[in-house]
Amino acid sequence: MDKEYVVLSVFIAVALILSIGTIFLYQLSINEVSLKLSQLSGKIDALQAKVSNYEYRLMNVEENLYNLSSNLTSTAILTIAQHNLTAPEAVYEKVKNSIVLIKSRIVLETLFGKTYTSAEGSGFVYSPDGYIITNYHVVENAESVQVFFPDRSIYTARIVGVDPYSDLAVLKVEAGEKILYPLVFSDSSKLKVGQPVIAVGNPFGLTATLTTGVISQLNRLLESPGGRGIPGVIQFDAAVNPGSSGGPLLDYSGKVIGVTTAIASTTGEFAGIGFAIPSNTVLRVVKSLIETGKYEHPWMGIGGIDVNMEIAQLMNLEKAYGLLVTAVAQGSPAEKAGLRAGTRIVTLSDGTRVTIGGDVIIGVDNIVVFGLTDLLSYIEEYKRPGDTITLKILRDRIEMYINLTLGAIS
């Protein structure tokens, strides 16, 4: 009986010990789980903070992308997104059907009679009813002109109007039911040096050639085939060569910012400097060419040279800036206004012969004139024949003002 009692007691004791141990271990497990949950909760909080930070950054990225995309047309953006294209690729897909090759049959009058030659250049569609923009020198003295489209269709073109002084021409093709795709223009007054650009044309007859580059400088003065300076010209470094003339210079949204017109080269081939007539000038001239067949430029009737340090010293001027009037055309607006040309011819250190002693134009309508480019750019952009301008001049080192009513030249 006592043995049974002892065994029972031992069994109960062991059971109690095991129960207490189990409870203790269970409590330890609960504590460990609680600790791990607490640690996990901390990590979750940290991850949530990081997610919030990334969400904020993503919002900024989306905003930047939106701002960037505002410079591209929806078509270009869609093309890039769908086909993983770069901007030049997207622009090319957008404009390629609007670029044309122009071939002209040129008539030249010689001592031995008429001779014939040919010229090639580029152009692009201006309107869906068949107006084409190109350079004047591409169709100068042309007896006939043909326009070649990328789909190999060919049309005989009529010359609607030309302007030798801005080197622009407008052609017209009767394309029937053919769908034409006019290019869209951008505001050239908003261009920046360093801005990326795309040139598309037909150099050496190689159709629809695309090159890229940047705007190297703005407001260059370029001599036109008519012998008059073209102000506000865009200088760029995208490769262009003979045959590229008349093609569009585009921004990265595919809009026209200029018309390629010339290169600076001693060999006749590209040397890193190209020039384009700015789009604002193109639009102004083309509108008049379509309506009247010509464009009347404001005209003063003077010849001049920018004042440099040497000229300033010879004329005892305090500052070396302004446009020295070296010649005044008889019967011109300048003569009627009383502008005076120089009377004394001198030879400068570089060998240039200059007539000094005339009026020096230093301002126009409260705008400072540092040289010929400033004066021409202002009257070409903002004035028309018949408008009156106020010139600020130096005459014998004395400041005075002269009113001049602009004439016309076309």
XYZ file of N, CA and C in Angstrom, residues 146-360:
645
model
N 10.981 69.657 -111.310
C 10.279 68.426 -110.940
C 10.470 68.152 -109.453
N 9.419 67.628 -108.836
C 9.431 67.313 -107.407
C 9.257 65.809 -107.239
N 10.183 65.183 -106.506
C 10.175 63.738 -106.283
C 9.812 63.452 -104.825
N 8.736 62.684 -104.621
C 8.305 62.316 -103.277
C 8.927 60.979 -102.865
N 8.957 60.694 -101.560
C 9.563 59.439 -101.081
C 8.918 58.177 -101.642
N 7.631 58.250 -102.006
C 6.960 57.066 -102.561
C 7.240 56.902 -104.053
N 8.211 57.692 -104.562
C 8.662 57.649 -105.958
C 7.687 58.292 -106.938
N 6.680 58.966 -106.430
C 5.808 59.728 -107.322
C 6.519 61.024 -107.715
N 6.309 61.456 -108.950
C 7.002 62.617 -109.506
C 5.963 63.591 -110.061
N 6.156 64.880 -109.760
C 5.237 65.899 -110.249
C 6.023 67.077 -110.822
N 5.489 67.645 -111.884
C 6.043 68.892 -112.409
C 5.532 70.038 -111.547
N 6.440 70.905 -111.134
C 6.070 71.985 -110.222
C 6.049 73.330 -110.941
N 5.184 74.191 -110.464
C 5.126 75.579 -110.930
C 5.776 76.472 -109.873
N 6.610 77.404 -110.322
C 7.231 78.345 -109.385
C 6.220 79.445 -109.071
N 5.758 79.480 -107.827
C 4.734 80.440 -107.406
C 5.351 81.803 -107.126
N 6.480 81.806 -106.452
C 7.135 83.061 -106.106
C 8.531 82.810 -105.582
N 9.405 83.808 -105.736
C 10.782 83.690 -105.258
C 11.193 84.980 -104.567
N 12.136 84.855 -103.641
C 12.709 86.022 -102.974
C 14.220 85.839 -102.863
N 14.979 86.439 -103.774
C 16.437 86.282 -103.740
C 17.069 86.819 -102.463
N 16.409 87.807 -101.822
C 17.009 88.460 -100.662
C 16.898 87.641 -99.380
N 16.013 86.661 -99.361
C 15.966 85.731 -98.223
C 16.257 84.303 -98.666
N 16.576 84.129 -99.954
C 16.890 82.824 -100.544
C 15.766 81.814 -100.326
N 14.539 82.245 -100.576
C 13.383 81.363 -100.424
C 12.564 81.328 -101.709
N 11.924 80.191 -101.938
C 11.036 80.030 -103.090
C 9.882 79.121 -102.700
N 8.745 79.340 -103.346
C 7.569 78.493 -103.133
C 7.180 77.862 -104.465
N 7.008 76.537 -104.461
C 6.565 75.785 -105.632
C 5.150 75.279 -105.400
N 4.493 74.888 -106.491
C 3.143 74.319 -106.383
C 3.068 73.078 -107.258
N 2.612 71.969 -106.659
C 2.377 70.747 -107.424
C 0.891 70.418 -107.376
N 0.396 69.876 -108.468
C -0.995 69.413 -108.528
C -0.957 67.904 -108.332
N -1.188 67.480 -107.084
C -1.006 66.070 -106.732
C -2.288 65.258 -106.813
N -3.383 65.877 -107.240
C -4.634 65.133 -107.365
C -5.124 64.607 -106.027
N -5.386 63.296 -105.975
C -5.908 62.697 -104.748
C -4.805 62.275 -103.774
N -3.572 62.490 -104.143
C -2.457 62.126 -103.261
C -2.534 62.945 -101.968
N -2.391 62.271 -100.841
C -2.413 62.951 -99.548
C -1.025 63.513 -99.254
N -0.962 64.815 -99.005
C 0.294 65.474 -98.671
C 0.319 65.804 -97.183
N 1.510 65.745 -96.609
C 1.657 65.922 -95.164
C 2.510 67.160 -94.865
N 1.873 68.302 -94.616
C 2.640 69.519 -94.333
C 3.332 69.448 -92.972
N 4.495 70.056 -92.886
C 5.210 70.120 -91.620
C 4.698 71.287 -90.785
N 4.863 71.155 -89.480
C 4.428 72.186 -88.534
C 5.624 73.063 -88.181
N 5.387 74.366 -88.017
C 6.462 75.309 -87.717
C 6.514 75.640 -86.229
N 7.717 75.943 -85.761
C 7.929 76.392 -84.391
C 8.394 77.846 -84.407
N 8.369 78.492 -83.249
C 8.758 79.899 -83.106
C 10.272 79.999 -82.976
N 10.941 80.532 -83.995
C 12.409 80.584 -83.975
C 12.952 81.608 -82.985
N 12.107 82.502 -82.483
C 12.586 83.490 -81.511
C 12.871 82.858 -80.153
N 12.417 81.624 -79.950
C 12.613 80.945 -78.666
C 13.758 79.939 -78.691
N 14.521 79.908 -79.766
C 15.625 78.954 -79.872
C 16.762 79.323 -78.931
N 17.522 78.299 -78.523
C 18.652 78.486 -77.614
C 19.912 77.859 -78.209
N 21.044 78.500 -77.965
C 22.323 77.912 -78.369
C 22.535 76.616 -77.593
N 22.938 75.561 -78.278
C 23.112 74.252 -77.659
C 21.914 73.342 -77.819
N 20.795 73.888 -78.301
C 19.582 73.087 -78.499
C 19.814 72.051 -79.594
N 19.429 70.784 -79.370
C 19.624 69.758 -80.400
C 18.710 69.981 -81.595
N 19.230 69.698 -82.783
C 18.465 69.898 -84.015
C 18.656 68.714 -84.952
N 17.744 68.606 -85.909
C 17.766 67.536 -86.907
C 17.621 68.163 -88.289
N 18.491 67.776 -89.200
C 18.385 68.232 -90.592
C 18.029 67.037 -91.472
N 17.057 67.230 -92.349
C 16.667 66.173 -93.289
C 16.693 66.761 -94.697
N 17.381 66.072 -95.595
C 17.483 66.567 -96.966
C 18.030 65.512 -97.897
N 18.541 65.968 -99.040
C 19.014 65.052 -100.082
C 20.441 65.397 -100.517
N 21.416 65.298 -99.616
C 22.791 65.653 -99.989
C 23.325 64.740 -101.090
N 23.897 65.356 -102.120
C 24.434 64.610 -103.267
C 23.383 63.696 -103.893
N 22.103 64.051 -103.744
C 21.027 63.250 -104.313
C 20.638 62.041 -103.487
N 21.253 61.874 -102.313
C 20.917 60.752 -101.422
C 19.655 61.122 -100.651
N 18.532 60.574 -101.090
C 17.237 61.048 -100.622
C 16.999 60.777 -99.146
N 16.252 61.716 -98.544
C 15.758 61.609 -97.165
C 16.853 61.241 -96.170
N 17.955 61.970 -96.221
C 19.069 61.732 -95.297
C 18.884 62.555 -94.032
N 19.026 61.897 -92.880
C 18.884 62.579 -91.592
C 20.243 62.743 -90.930
N 20.506 63.935 -90.410
C 21.697 64.182 -89.596
C 21.281 64.970 -88.365
N 22.072 64.867 -87.319
C 21.751 65.559 -86.070
C 22.904 66.445 -85.634
N 22.591 67.396 -84.783
C 23.605 68.295 -84.250
C 22.978 69.237 -83.242
N 23.613 70.382 -83.046
C 23.088 71.383 -82.121
C 23.148 72.760 -82.774
N 22.403 73.689 -82.197
C 22.505 75.081 -82.626
C 23.814 75.638 -82.087
N 24.681 76.078 -82.979
C 25.989 76.597 -82.581
C 25.926 78.074 -82.206
N 25.090 78.831 -82.903
C 24.920 80.252 -82.598
C 23.689 80.774 -83.314
N 23.186 81.900 -82.840
C 21.990 82.518 -83.409
C 22.320 83.914 -83.939
N 21.385 84.456 -84.732
C 21.482 85.840 -85.222
C 22.733 86.109 -86.051
N 23.103 85.146 -86.880
C 24.184 85.378 -87.831
C 23.644 86.198 -89.009
N 24.544 86.905 -89.682
C 24.193 87.647 -90.891
C 24.809 86.930 -92.081
N 23.967 86.497 -93.016
C 24.421 85.696 -94.154
C 24.069 86.413 -95.453
N 25.025 86.501 -96.358
C 24.749 87.149 -97.638
C 23.871 86.252 -98.500
N 22.835 86.848 -99.077
C 21.880 86.096 -99.892
C 22.291 86.130 -101.358
N 21.661 85.286 -102.203
C 21.940 85.337 -103.647
C 21.623 86.700 -104.252
N 20.725 87.453 -103.596
C 20.382 88.787 -104.086
C 21.365 89.849 -103.660
N 22.383 89.455 -102.877
C 23.405 90.400 -102.459
C 23.074 91.164 -101.200
N 21.944 90.883 -100.583
C 21.530 91.554 -99.356
C 21.719 90.596 -98.192
N 22.090 91.117 -97.036
C 22.295 90.265 -95.876
C 20.989 89.704 -95.335
N 20.992 88.413 -94.999
C 19.846 87.788 -94.329
C 20.139 87.813 -92.832
N 19.378 88.570 -92.042
C 19.646 88.634 -90.604
C 18.994 87.488 -89.844
N 19.444 87.273 -88.625
C 18.807 86.297 -87.743
C 19.040 84.854 -88.113
N 20.066 84.574 -88.922
C 20.300 83.220 -89.427
C 20.787 82.289 -88.310
N 20.336 81.027 -88.370
C 20.720 80.000 -87.393
C 21.989 79.300 -87.868
N 23.001 79.238 -86.999
C 24.204 78.449 -87.293
C 24.107 77.129 -86.542
N 24.375 76.010 -87.235
C 24.266 74.695 -86.602
C 25.368 73.784 -87.118
N 25.549 72.639 -86.448
C 26.649 71.746 -86.851
C 26.193 70.382 -87.358
N 24.884 70.191 -87.573
C 24.424 68.948 -88.209
C 24.949 68.925 -89.640
N 25.453 67.770 -90.072
C 26.100 67.681 -91.387
C 25.111 67.939 -92.520
N 25.443 68.915 -93.358
C 24.686 69.184 -94.583
C 25.682 69.390 -95.719
N 25.271 69.058 -96.923
C 26.147 69.128 -98.088
C 25.347 69.598 -99.296
N 26.005 69.829 -100.439
C 25.253 70.204 -101.636
C 24.108 69.230 -101.901
N 22.920 69.779 -102.083
C 21.711 68.968 -102.231
C 20.825 69.037 -101.008
N 21.411 69.459 -99.862
C 20.622 69.606 -98.634
C 19.841 70.911 -98.624
N 20.254 71.872 -99.447
C 19.619 73.194 -99.469
C 18.116 73.095 -99.697
N 17.366 73.822 -98.886
C 15.919 73.839 -99.004
C 15.216 72.866 -98.089
N 15.978 71.965 -97.464
C 15.386 71.015 -96.528
C 15.113 71.664 -95.179
N 14.288 71.040 -94.360
C 13.953 71.630 -93.067
C 15.009 71.356 -92.004
N 15.206 72.333 -91.132
C 15.934 72.139 -89.884
C 14.868 72.008 -88.809
N 14.910 70.910 -88.045
C 13.825 70.561 -87.130
C 14.300 70.542 -85.690
N 13.361 70.800 -84.766
C 13.656 70.542 -83.360
C 13.290 69.092 -83.050
N 13.452 68.683 -81.804
C 13.241 67.278 -81.464
C 11.764 66.901 -81.324
N 10.867 67.844 -81.583
C 9.453 67.485 -81.673
C 9.027 67.337 -83.127
N 9.976 67.573 -84.053
C 9.674 67.441 -85.471
C 9.124 68.697 -86.106
N 9.207 69.829 -85.392
C 8.713 71.093 -85.941
C 9.833 71.841 -86.660
N 9.450 72.577 -87.688
C 10.422 73.328 -88.491
C 10.877 74.560 -87.725
N 12.191 74.691 -87.542
C 12.744 75.899 -86.931
C 13.541 76.711 -87.949
N 13.762 76.132 -89.134
C 14.497 76.858 -90.161
C 14.550 76.085 -91.459
N 15.057 76.752 -92.489
C 15.270 76.126 -93.798
C 16.761 76.156 -94.097
N 17.346 74.979 -94.261
C 18.778 74.872 -94.551
C 19.097 75.607 -95.846
N 20.117 76.471 -95.791
C 20.376 77.297 -96.968
C 21.816 77.336 -97.434
N 22.788 77.120 -96.527
C 24.186 77.273 -96.942
C 25.109 76.585 -95.958
N 26.355 76.386 -96.397
C 27.417 75.898 -95.529
C 28.609 76.834 -95.657
N 29.419 76.881 -94.609
C 30.674 77.626 -94.663
C 31.781 76.629 -94.946
N 32.373 76.722 -96.132
C 33.370 75.737 -96.532
C 34.267 76.306 -97.619
N 35.526 75.916 -97.595
C 36.458 76.318 -98.653
C 36.527 75.275 -99.760
N 35.914 74.101 -99.522
C 35.972 73.006 -100.496
C 34.630 72.735 -101.166
N 33.555 73.332 -100.631
C 32.221 73.051 -101.154
C 31.545 71.906 -100.440
N 32.267 71.268 -99.507
C 31.702 70.185 -98.713
C 31.642 70.604 -97.253
N 30.850 69.872 -96.470
C 30.571 70.272 -95.093
C 31.834 70.319 -94.244
N 31.966 71.416 -93.478
C 33.131 71.595 -92.612
C 32.719 71.919 -91.185
N 31.494 71.529 -90.820
C 31.051 71.713 -89.440
C 30.220 72.954 -89.202
N 29.963 73.742 -90.241
C 29.174 74.963 -90.071
C 28.091 75.020 -91.147
N 26.842 74.952 -90.708
C 25.709 75.091 -91.616
C 24.847 76.263 -91.191
N 24.043 76.775 -92.117
C 23.189 77.918 -91.826
C 21.759 77.626 -92.271
N 20.809 78.169 -91.515
C 19.393 77.991 -91.849
C 18.650 79.303 -91.649
N 17.731 79.582 -92.561
C 16.875 80.759 -92.442
C 15.849 80.472 -91.346
N 15.700 81.351 -90.346
C 14.809 81.063 -89.216
C 13.345 80.955 -89.633
N 12.606 80.125 -88.920
C 11.220 79.822 -89.292
C 10.322 81.057 -89.310
N 10.547 82.005 -88.398
C 9.701 83.201 -88.388
C 9.863 84.001 -89.679
N 11.096 84.079 -90.182
C 11.334 84.737 -91.470
C 10.673 83.952 -92.597
N 10.814 82.634 -92.559
C 10.236 81.773 -93.602
C 8.723 81.970 -93.692
N 8.046 81.927 -92.562
C 6.586 82.059 -92.560
C 6.151 83.409 -93.119
N 6.862 84.452 -92.725
C 6.513 85.800 -93.186
C 6.690 85.927 -94.701
N 7.810 85.430 -95.215
C 8.103 85.546 -96.649
C 7.199 84.635 -97.475
N 7.028 83.392 -97.035
C 6.238 82.415 -97.798
C 4.794 82.878 -97.957
N 4.234 83.438 -96.916
C 2.852 83.937 -96.998
C 2.714 84.960 -98.127
N 3.677 85.878 -98.207
C 3.633 86.894 -99.253
C 3.889 86.296 -100.636
N 4.796 85.329 -100.725
C 5.083 84.701 -102.022
C 3.852 83.994 -102.573
N 3.100 83.345 -101.708
C 1.886 82.652 -102.152
C 0.824 83.656 -102.594
N 0.714 84.762 -101.859
C -0.338 85.738 -102.143
C -0.007 86.654 -103.318
N 1.272 87.048 -103.441
C 1.629 88.057 -104.447
C 2.755 87.631 -105.386
N 3.433 86.528 -105.079
C 4.549 86.093 -105.910
C 5.864 86.759 -105.576
N 5.857 87.685 -104.605
C 7.086 88.371 -104.216
C 7.007 88.779 -102.746
N 8.135 89.253 -102.231
C 8.155 89.774 -100.857
C 8.912 91.093 -100.851
N 8.295 92.133 -100.320
C 8.919 93.449 -100.257
C 9.647 93.622 -98.926
N 10.961 93.795 -99.012
C 11.766 94.026 -97.820
C 11.859 95.522 -97.535
N 11.878 95.901 -96.266
C 12.112 97.313 -95.939
C 13.520 97.722 -96.364
N 13.636 98.938 -96.871
C 14.897 99.370 -97.487
C 15.246 100.779 -97.039
N 16.506 100.961 -96.645
C 16.990 102.279 -96.235
C 17.815 102.948 -97.327
N 18.627 102.154 -98.045
C 19.452 102.718 -99.103
C 20.797 103.219 -98.633
N 21.439 102.468 -97.733
C 22.764 102.857 -97.255
C 23.747 101.702 -97.401
N 25.012 102.038 -97.440
C 26.080 101.064 -97.289
C 26.803 101.399 -96.002
N 27.344 100.401 -95.339
C 27.991 100.697 -94.067
C 28.928 99.606 -93.614
N 29.640 99.898 -92.556
C 30.576 98.956 -91.958
C 30.522 99.114 -90.445
N 30.648 98.003 -89.736
C 30.644 98.062 -88.274
C 31.871 98.821 -87.774
N 31.653 99.668 -86.792
C 32.753 100.441 -86.211
C 33.591 99.532 -85.317
N 34.882 99.426 -85.627
C 35.809 98.694 -84.755
C 36.736 99.688 -84.058
N 37.686 99.181 -83.291
C 38.557 100.055 -82.525
C 39.367 100.988 -83.428
N 39.844 100.459 -84.546
C 40.664 101.265 -85.450
C 39.859 102.400 -86.073
N 38.632 102.093 -86.516
C 37.774 103.134 -87.095
C 37.418 104.171 -86.035
N 37.127 103.706 -84.824
C 36.795 104.630 -83.733
C 37.943 105.598 -83.465
N 39.172 105.090 -83.482
C 40.332 105.957 -83.263
C 40.502 106.958 -84.398
N 40.307 106.504 -85.641
C 40.446 107.397 -86.794
C 39.401 108.512 -86.778
N 38.223 108.225 -86.198
C 37.152 109.220 -86.166
C 37.016 109.886 -84.802
N 37.966 109.588 -83.901
C 37.970 110.187 -82.557
C 36.676 109.899 -81.789
N 36.163 108.680 -81.954
C 34.956 108.273 -81.232
C 35.331 107.711 -79.869
N 34.482 107.946 -78.872
C 34.770 107.476 -77.521
C 34.619 105.964 -77.404
N 33.658 105.386 -78.144
C 33.391 103.950 -78.049
C 33.383 103.322 -79.442
N 33.823 102.069 -79.495
C 33.904 101.360 -80.776
C 32.651 100.513 -80.991
N 31.557 101.156 -81.360
C 30.343 100.421 -81.712
C 29.503 101.287 -82.635
N 28.514 100.646 -83.287
C 27.648 101.359 -84.211
C 27.932 100.982 -85.653
N 27.115 101.516 -86.549
C 27.255 101.270 -87.985
C 27.662 102.572 -88.669
N 28.863 102.585 -89.238
C 29.348 103.754 -89.968
C 28.734 103.773 -91.364
N 28.066 104.861 -91.711
C 27.470 105.004 -93.041
C 28.572 105.386 -94.023
N 28.828 104.499 -94.983
C 29.893 104.741 -95.968
C 29.349 105.172 -97.322
N 28.053 104.924 -97.562
C 27.448 105.310 -98.842
C 25.952 105.510 -98.652
N 25.395 106.455 -99.394
C 23.954 106.713 -99.380
C 23.473 106.721 -100.826
N 22.519 105.843 -101.145
C 22.013 105.732 -102.517
C 21.204 106.968 -102.900
N 21.401 107.403 -104.140
C 20.696 108.584 -104.625
C 19.195 108.311 -104.702
N 18.412 109.229 -104.157
C 16.961 109.105 -104.170
C 16.414 108.119 -103.158
N 17.266 107.594 -102.298
C 16.858 106.574 -101.320
C 16.195 107.214 -100.106
N 15.496 106.400 -99.293
C 14.946 106.916 -98.043
C 16.011 107.551 -97.151
N 17.218 106.980 -97.158
C 18.293 107.539 -96.333
C 18.668 108.941 -96.794
N 18.750 109.136 -98.116
C 19.084 110.471 -98.631
C 17.982 111.469 -98.291
N 16.726 111.046 -98.443
C 15.599 111.929 -98.132
C 15.562 112.296 -96.652
N 16.025 111.371 -95.804
C 16.025 111.628 -94.361
C 17.206 112.492 -93.930
N 18.202 112.642 -94.815
C 19.336 113.488 -94.489
C 20.536 112.776 -93.919
N 20.595 111.443 -94.036
C 21.790 110.727 -93.575
C 22.984 111.087 -94.458
N 24.154 111.148 -93.837
C 25.357 111.539 -94.562
C 26.374 110.401 -94.588
N 26.984 110.211 -95.747
C 28.048 109.215 -95.887
C 29.396 109.883 -95.672
N 30.422 109.029 -95.510
C 31.769 109.555 -95.331
C 32.318 110.153 -96.614
N 33.419 110.900 -96.466
C 34.035 111.562 -97.623
C 35.529 111.287 -97.722
N 36.095 110.671 -96.692
C 37.544 110.453 -96.697
C 37.846 108.962 -96.715
N 38.592 108.523 -97.725
C 38.929 107.105 -97.860
C 40.246 106.823 -97.149
N 40.218 105.789 -96.293
C 41.430 105.370 -95.588
C 41.614 103.869 -95.793
N 42.836 103.421 -95.591
C 43.134 101.991 -95.660
C 43.436 101.490 -94.256
N 42.663 100.515 -93.804
C 42.855 99.970 -92.465
C 44.057 99.037 -92.436
N 44.433 98.621 -91.233
C 45.628 97.788 -91.067
C 45.505 96.437 -91.754
N 44.253 95.965 -91.968
C 44.067 94.678 -92.650
C 43.952 94.838 -94.163
N 44.142 96.055 -94.659
C 44.086 96.309 -96.094
C 42.737 96.767 -96.605
N 41.720 96.783 -95.748
C 40.381 97.199 -96.156
C 40.333 98.709 -96.368
N 39.761 99.113 -97.500
C 39.582 100.539 -97.777
C 38.185 100.956 -97.321
N 38.124 101.983 -96.483
C 36.870 102.422 -95.875
C 36.725 103.932 -96.028
N 35.499 104.348 -96.344
C 35.190 105.778 -96.393
C 34.692 106.211 -95.018
N 35.470 107.023 -94.332
C 35.112 107.432 -92.974
C 34.627 108.882 -92.963
N 34.121 109.290 -91.797
C 33.647 110.655 -91.624
C 32.145 110.796 -91.716
N 31.446 109.709 -92.040
C 29.996 109.778 -92.167
C 29.286 109.609 -90.833
N 27.950 109.610 -90.901
C 27.142 109.387 -89.695
C 27.382 107.977 -89.161
N 27.310 107.845 -87.844
C 27.408 106.534 -87.198
C 26.069 106.247 -86.529
